[in-house]
C-alpha positions as semicolon CSV with decimal commas, in nm:
position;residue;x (nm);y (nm);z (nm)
1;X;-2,576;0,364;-1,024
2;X;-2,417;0,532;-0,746
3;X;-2,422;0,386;-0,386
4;X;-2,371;0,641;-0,124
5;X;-2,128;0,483;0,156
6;X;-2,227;0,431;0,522
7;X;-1,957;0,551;0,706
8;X;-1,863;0,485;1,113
9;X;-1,675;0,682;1,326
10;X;-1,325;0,439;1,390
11;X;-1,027;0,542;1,612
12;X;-0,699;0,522;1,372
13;X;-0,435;0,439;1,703
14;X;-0,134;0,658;1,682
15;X;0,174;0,521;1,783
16;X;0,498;0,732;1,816
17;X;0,825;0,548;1,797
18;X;0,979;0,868;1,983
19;X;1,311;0,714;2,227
20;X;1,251;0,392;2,047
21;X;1,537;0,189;2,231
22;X;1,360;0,236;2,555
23;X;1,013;0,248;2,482
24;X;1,026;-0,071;2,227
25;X;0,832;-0,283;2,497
26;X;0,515;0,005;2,487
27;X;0,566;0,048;2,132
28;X;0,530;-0,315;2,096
29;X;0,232;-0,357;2,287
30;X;0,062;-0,061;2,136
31;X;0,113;-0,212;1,790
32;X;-0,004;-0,579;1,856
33;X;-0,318;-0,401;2,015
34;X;-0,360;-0,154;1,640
35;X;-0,308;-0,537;1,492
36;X;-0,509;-0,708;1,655
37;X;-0,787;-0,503;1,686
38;X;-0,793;-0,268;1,340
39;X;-0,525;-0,379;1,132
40;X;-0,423;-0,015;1,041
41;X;-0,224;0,259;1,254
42;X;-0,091;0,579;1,215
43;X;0,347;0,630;1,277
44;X;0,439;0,945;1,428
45;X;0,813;1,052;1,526
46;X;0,970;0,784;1,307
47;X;1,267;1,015;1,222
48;X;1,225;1,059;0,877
49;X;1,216;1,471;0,833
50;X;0,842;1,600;0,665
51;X;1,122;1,817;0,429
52;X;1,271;1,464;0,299
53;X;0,897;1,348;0,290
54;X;0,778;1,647;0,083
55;X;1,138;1,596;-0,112
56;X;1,028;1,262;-0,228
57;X;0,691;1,381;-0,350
58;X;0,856;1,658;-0,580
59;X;0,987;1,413;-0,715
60;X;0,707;1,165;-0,824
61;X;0,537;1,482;-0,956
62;X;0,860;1,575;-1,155
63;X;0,800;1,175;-1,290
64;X;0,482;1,206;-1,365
65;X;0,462;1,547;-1,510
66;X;0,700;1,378;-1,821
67;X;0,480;1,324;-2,116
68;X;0,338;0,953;-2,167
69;X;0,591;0,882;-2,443
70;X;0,878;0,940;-2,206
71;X;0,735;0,721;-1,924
72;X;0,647;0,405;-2,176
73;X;1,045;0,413;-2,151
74;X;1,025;0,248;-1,835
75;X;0,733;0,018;-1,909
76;X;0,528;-0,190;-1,622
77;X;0,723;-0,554;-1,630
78;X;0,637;-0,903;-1,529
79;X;0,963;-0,804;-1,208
80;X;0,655;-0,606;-1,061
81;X;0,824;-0,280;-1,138
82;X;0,756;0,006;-1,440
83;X;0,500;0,241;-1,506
84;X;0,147;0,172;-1,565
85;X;-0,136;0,372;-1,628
86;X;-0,532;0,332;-1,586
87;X;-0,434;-0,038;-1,631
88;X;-0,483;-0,175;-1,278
89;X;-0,798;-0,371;-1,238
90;X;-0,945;-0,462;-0,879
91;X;-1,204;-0,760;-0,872
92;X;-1,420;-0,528;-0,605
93;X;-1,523;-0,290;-0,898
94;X;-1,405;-0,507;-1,246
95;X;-1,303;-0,159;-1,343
96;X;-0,934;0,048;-1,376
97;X;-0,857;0,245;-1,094
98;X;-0,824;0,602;-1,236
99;X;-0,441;0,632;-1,148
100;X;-0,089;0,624;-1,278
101;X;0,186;0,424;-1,097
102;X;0,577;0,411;-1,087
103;X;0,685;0,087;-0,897
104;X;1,050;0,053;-0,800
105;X;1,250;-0,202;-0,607
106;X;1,572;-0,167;-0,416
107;X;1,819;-0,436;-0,675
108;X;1,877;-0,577;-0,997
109;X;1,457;-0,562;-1,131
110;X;1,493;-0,195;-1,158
111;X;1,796;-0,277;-1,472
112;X;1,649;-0,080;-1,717
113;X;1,364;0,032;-1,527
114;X;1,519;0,362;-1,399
115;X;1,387;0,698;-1,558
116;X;1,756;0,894;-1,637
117;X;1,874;1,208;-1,502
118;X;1,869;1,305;-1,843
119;X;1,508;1,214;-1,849
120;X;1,436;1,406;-1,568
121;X;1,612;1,730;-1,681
122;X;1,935;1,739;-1,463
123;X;1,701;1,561;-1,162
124;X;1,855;1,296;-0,964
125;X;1,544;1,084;-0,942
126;X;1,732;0,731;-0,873
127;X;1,965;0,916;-0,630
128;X;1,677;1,081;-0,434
129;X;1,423;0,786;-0,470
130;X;1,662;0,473;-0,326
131;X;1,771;0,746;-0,043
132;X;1,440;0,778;0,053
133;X;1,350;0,422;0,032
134;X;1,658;0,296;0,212
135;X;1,527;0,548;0,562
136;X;1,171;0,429;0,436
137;X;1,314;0,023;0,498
138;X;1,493;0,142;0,852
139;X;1,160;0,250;0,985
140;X;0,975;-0,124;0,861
141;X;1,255;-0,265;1,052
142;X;1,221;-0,154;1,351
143;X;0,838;-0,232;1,329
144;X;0,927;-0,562;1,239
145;X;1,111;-0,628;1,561
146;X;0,842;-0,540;1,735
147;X;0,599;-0,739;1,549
148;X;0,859;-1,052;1,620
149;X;0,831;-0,982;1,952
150;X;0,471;-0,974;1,984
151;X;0,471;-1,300;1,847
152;X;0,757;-1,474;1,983
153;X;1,044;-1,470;1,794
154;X;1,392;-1,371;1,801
155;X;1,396;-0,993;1,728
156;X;1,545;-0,990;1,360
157;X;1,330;-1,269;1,213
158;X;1,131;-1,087;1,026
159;X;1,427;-0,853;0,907
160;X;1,610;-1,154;0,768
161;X;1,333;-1,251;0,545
162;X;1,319;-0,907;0,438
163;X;1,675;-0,802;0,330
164;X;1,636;-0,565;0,088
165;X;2,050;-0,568;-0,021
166;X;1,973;-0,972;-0,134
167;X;1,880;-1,049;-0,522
168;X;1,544;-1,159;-0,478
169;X;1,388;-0,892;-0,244
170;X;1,041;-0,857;-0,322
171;X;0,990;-0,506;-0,134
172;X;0,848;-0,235;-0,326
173;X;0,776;0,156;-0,325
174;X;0,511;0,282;-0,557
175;X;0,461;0,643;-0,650
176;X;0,075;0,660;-0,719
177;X;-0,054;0,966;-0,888
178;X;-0,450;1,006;-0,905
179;X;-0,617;1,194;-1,161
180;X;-0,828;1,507;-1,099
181;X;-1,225;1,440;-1,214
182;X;-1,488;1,643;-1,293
183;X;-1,724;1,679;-1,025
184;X;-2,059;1,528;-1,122
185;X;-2,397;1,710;-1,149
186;X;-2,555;1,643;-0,790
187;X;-2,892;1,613;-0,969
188;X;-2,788;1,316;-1,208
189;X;-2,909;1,010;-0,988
190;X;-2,690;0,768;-1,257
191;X;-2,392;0,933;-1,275
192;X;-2,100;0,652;-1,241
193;X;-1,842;0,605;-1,008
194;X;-1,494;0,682;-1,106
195;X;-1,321;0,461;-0,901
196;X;-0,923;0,536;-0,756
197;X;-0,875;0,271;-0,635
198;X;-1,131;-0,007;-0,551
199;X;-1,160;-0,151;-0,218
200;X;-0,879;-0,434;-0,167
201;X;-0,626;-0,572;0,091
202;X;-0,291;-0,540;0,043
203;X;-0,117;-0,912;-0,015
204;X;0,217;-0,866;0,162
205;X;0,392;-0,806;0,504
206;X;0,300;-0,436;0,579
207;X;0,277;-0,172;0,400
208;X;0,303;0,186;0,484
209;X;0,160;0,515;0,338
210;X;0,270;0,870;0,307
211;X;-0,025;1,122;0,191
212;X;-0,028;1,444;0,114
213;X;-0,211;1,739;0,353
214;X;-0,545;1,850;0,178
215;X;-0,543;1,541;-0,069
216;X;-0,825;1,305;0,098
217;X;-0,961;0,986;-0,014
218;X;-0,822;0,710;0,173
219;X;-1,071;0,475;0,369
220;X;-1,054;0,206;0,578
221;X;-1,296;-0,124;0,658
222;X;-1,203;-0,329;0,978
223;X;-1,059;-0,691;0,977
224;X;-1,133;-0,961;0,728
225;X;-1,332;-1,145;0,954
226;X;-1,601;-0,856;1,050
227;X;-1,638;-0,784;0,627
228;X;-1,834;-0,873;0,330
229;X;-1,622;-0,999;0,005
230;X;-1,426;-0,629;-0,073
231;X;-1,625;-0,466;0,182
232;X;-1,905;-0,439;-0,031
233;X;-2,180;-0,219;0,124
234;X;-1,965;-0,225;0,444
235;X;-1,895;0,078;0,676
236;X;-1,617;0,278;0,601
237;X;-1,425;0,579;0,796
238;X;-1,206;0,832;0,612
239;X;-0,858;0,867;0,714
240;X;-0,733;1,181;0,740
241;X;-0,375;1,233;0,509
242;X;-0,088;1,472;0,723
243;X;0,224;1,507;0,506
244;X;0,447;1,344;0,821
245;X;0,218;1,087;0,924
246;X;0,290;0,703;0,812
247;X;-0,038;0,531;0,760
248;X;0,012;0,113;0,816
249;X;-0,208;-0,147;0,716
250;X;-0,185;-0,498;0,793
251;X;-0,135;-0,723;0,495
252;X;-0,231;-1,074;0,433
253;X;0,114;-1,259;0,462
254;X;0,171;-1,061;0,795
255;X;-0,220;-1,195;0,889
256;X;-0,098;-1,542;0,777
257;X;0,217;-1,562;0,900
258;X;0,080;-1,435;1,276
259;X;-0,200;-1,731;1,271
260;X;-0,425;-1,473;1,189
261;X;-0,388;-1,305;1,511
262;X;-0,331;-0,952;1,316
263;X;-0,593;-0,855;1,063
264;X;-0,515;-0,779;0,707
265;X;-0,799;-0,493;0,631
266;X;-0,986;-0,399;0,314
267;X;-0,924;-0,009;0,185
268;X;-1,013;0,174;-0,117
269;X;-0,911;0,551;-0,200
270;X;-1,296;0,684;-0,208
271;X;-1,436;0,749;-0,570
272;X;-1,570;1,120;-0,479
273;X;-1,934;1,121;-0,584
274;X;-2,082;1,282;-0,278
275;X;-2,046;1,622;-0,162
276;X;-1,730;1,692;0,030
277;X;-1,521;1,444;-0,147
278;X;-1,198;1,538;-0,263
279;X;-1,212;1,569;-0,656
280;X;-0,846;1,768;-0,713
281;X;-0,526;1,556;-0,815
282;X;-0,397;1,309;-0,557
283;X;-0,032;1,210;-0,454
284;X;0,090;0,916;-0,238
285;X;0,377;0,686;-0,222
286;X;0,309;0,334;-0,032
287;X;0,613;0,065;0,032
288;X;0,527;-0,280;0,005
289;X;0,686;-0,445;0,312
290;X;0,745;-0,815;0,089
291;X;0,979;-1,106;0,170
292;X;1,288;-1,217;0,021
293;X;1,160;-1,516;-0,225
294;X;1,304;-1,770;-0,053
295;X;1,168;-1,699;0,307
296;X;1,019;-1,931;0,484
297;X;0,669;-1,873;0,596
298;X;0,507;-2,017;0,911
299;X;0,322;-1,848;1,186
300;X;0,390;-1,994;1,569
301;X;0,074;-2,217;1,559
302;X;0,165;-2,332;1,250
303;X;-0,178;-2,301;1,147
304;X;-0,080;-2,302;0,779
305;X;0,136;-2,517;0,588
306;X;0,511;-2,377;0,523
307;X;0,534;-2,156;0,195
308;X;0,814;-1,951;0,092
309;X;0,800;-1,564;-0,015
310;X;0,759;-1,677;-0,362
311;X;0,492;-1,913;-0,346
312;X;0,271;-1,702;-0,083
313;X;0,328;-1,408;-0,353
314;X;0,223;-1,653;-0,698
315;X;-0,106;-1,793;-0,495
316;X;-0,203;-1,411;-0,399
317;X;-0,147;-1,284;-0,766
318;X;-0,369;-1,625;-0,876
319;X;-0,638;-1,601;-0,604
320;X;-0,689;-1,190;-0,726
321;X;-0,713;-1,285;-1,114
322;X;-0,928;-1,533;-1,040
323;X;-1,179;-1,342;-0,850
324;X;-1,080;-1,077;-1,111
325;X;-1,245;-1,321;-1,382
326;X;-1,551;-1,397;-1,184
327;X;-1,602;-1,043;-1,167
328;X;-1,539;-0,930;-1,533
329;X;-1,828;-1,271;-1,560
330;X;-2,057;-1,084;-1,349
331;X;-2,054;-0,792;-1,508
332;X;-2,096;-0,908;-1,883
333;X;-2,409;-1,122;-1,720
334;X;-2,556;-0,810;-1,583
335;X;-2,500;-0,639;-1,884
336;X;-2,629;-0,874;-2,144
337;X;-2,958;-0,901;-1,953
């Protein structure tokens, strides 16, 4: 059965990191406040041109327009990078998310992993992808000063512990490419929900979005602490994709590691079953902000024990199979009665 959402009206802060050097105290306090307060913020005049933006779409369509056989080349792998498809299952719906997905890293877990030029007709897709990335990683950095400073520590702490040019960096970039669906008959009152992507927070540092103009479906629920489990029958507000805009969201190590002072925030991309939903194709890349394995992980309070980047990373993948398990439970006792 269908559920239709409840949605509030939410202000998205925008925060422009225009004359950076000078303005880093306002920027600062601007973000701590979209932290503490929402967990998700919009970037604006972060320097990376909308042309090398749009650039690095045409190329995860080029990726993803290859036929299946030719992307199983480059296979999803236990180095959380690879293709999957349909395959990813949240514990909010116990269902795939109706999406394909290319993850890639910065080192050594993409060996192998890289779709060829010669795969990609003549297309430099490893050339044009770590370019991208690399300007992607400058722009985390110079949040992550900020967010050091907001929290009292030396400016690069949170850079060191995320060095993408070490061996065991953990940060990510995922193409995502969601599948167009047929739009439902408006009279069928038990028509399911195709799920994108089902509601979830992300487990890392910070991680930030490029969307595509037109191609809606990103939504947002406020901090942990204000939700039900997954946001479950929570209010939601749309947030509106522009090709140059970064969307950030909080995620939980960066909640963690602040003493829960910033607020790691459930979001979903909307299954469209109501009118106005967006039911065409959808395109987004997201980086996973994620720290170096060995990083040591400890807010100031030190209201958790110390874990590295490694640990805090195994107990998130656990704690989401888990509830994963106790979902997949649920829904076989539903359906057997």
């Amino acid at each position: 059965m269908t559920t239709k959402t409840k949605y509030v009206a939410r202000e998205v802060p925008q925060i422009s990191l225009r004359d950076y050097s000078s303005r880093i105290d306002e920027i600062t306090r601007e973000l701590v406040a979209a932290s503490e307060n929402v967990g998700f913020f919009s970037i604006t005049d972060h320097d990376i041109p909308k042309d090398e933006i749009e650039a690095m779409f045409d190329a995860s369509r080029r990726f993803f327009d290859l036929p299946d056989e030719i992307k199983a080349t480059v296979p999803w792998s236990a180095r959380n990078v690879g293709w999957e498809k349909n395959s990813q299952i949240r514990p909010s719906t116990g269902q795939p998310d109706t999406k394909e997905s290319y993850q890639l890293q910065f080192g050594e877990n993409m060996d192998g992993v890289w779709i060829t030029d010669e795969q990609m007709a003549g297309f430099k897709f490893k050339e044009t992808s770590l370019g991208f990335m690399h300007h992607v990683q400058g722009v985390s950095e110079k949040l992550m000063r900020c967010f050091a400073r907001g929290l009292g520590f030396p400016d690069d702490y949170f850079i060191r512990y995320h060095d993408v040019t070490r061996t065991n960096s953990q940060t990510t970039m995922r193409l995502l490419h969601y599948f167009a669906l047929p739009e439902p008959d408006p009279n069928d009152k038990d028509r399911p929900v195709y799920h994108r992507a089902g509601a979830h927070a992300d487990w890392g540092f910070l991680t930030l979005l490029f969307q595509k103009d037109g191609e809606s479906g990103l939504e947002i629920c406020p901090g942990r602490e204000v939700v039900t489990e997954f946001g479950i029958g929570d209010e939601w507000t749309p947030v509106k994709p522009k090709t140059g805009d970064i969307v950030c969201n909080i995620g939980d190590l960066l909640m963690s590691w602040s003493d829960d002072r910033f607020k790691s925030t459930f979001h979903r991309v909307k299954a469209p079953s109501e009118e106005g939903d967006y039911f065409g194709e959808r395109y987004s890349i997201a980086f996973f902000n994620q720290p170096c394995k060995d990083a040591i992980i400890q807010g100031p309070k030190k209201k958790y024990p110390v874990v590295t980047g490694e640990e805090f990373t195994t107990r998130a993948m656990q704690r989401n199979f888990s509830a994963l398990q106790e979902k997949q439970r649920e829904l076989a006792a539903a359906a057997a009665a």
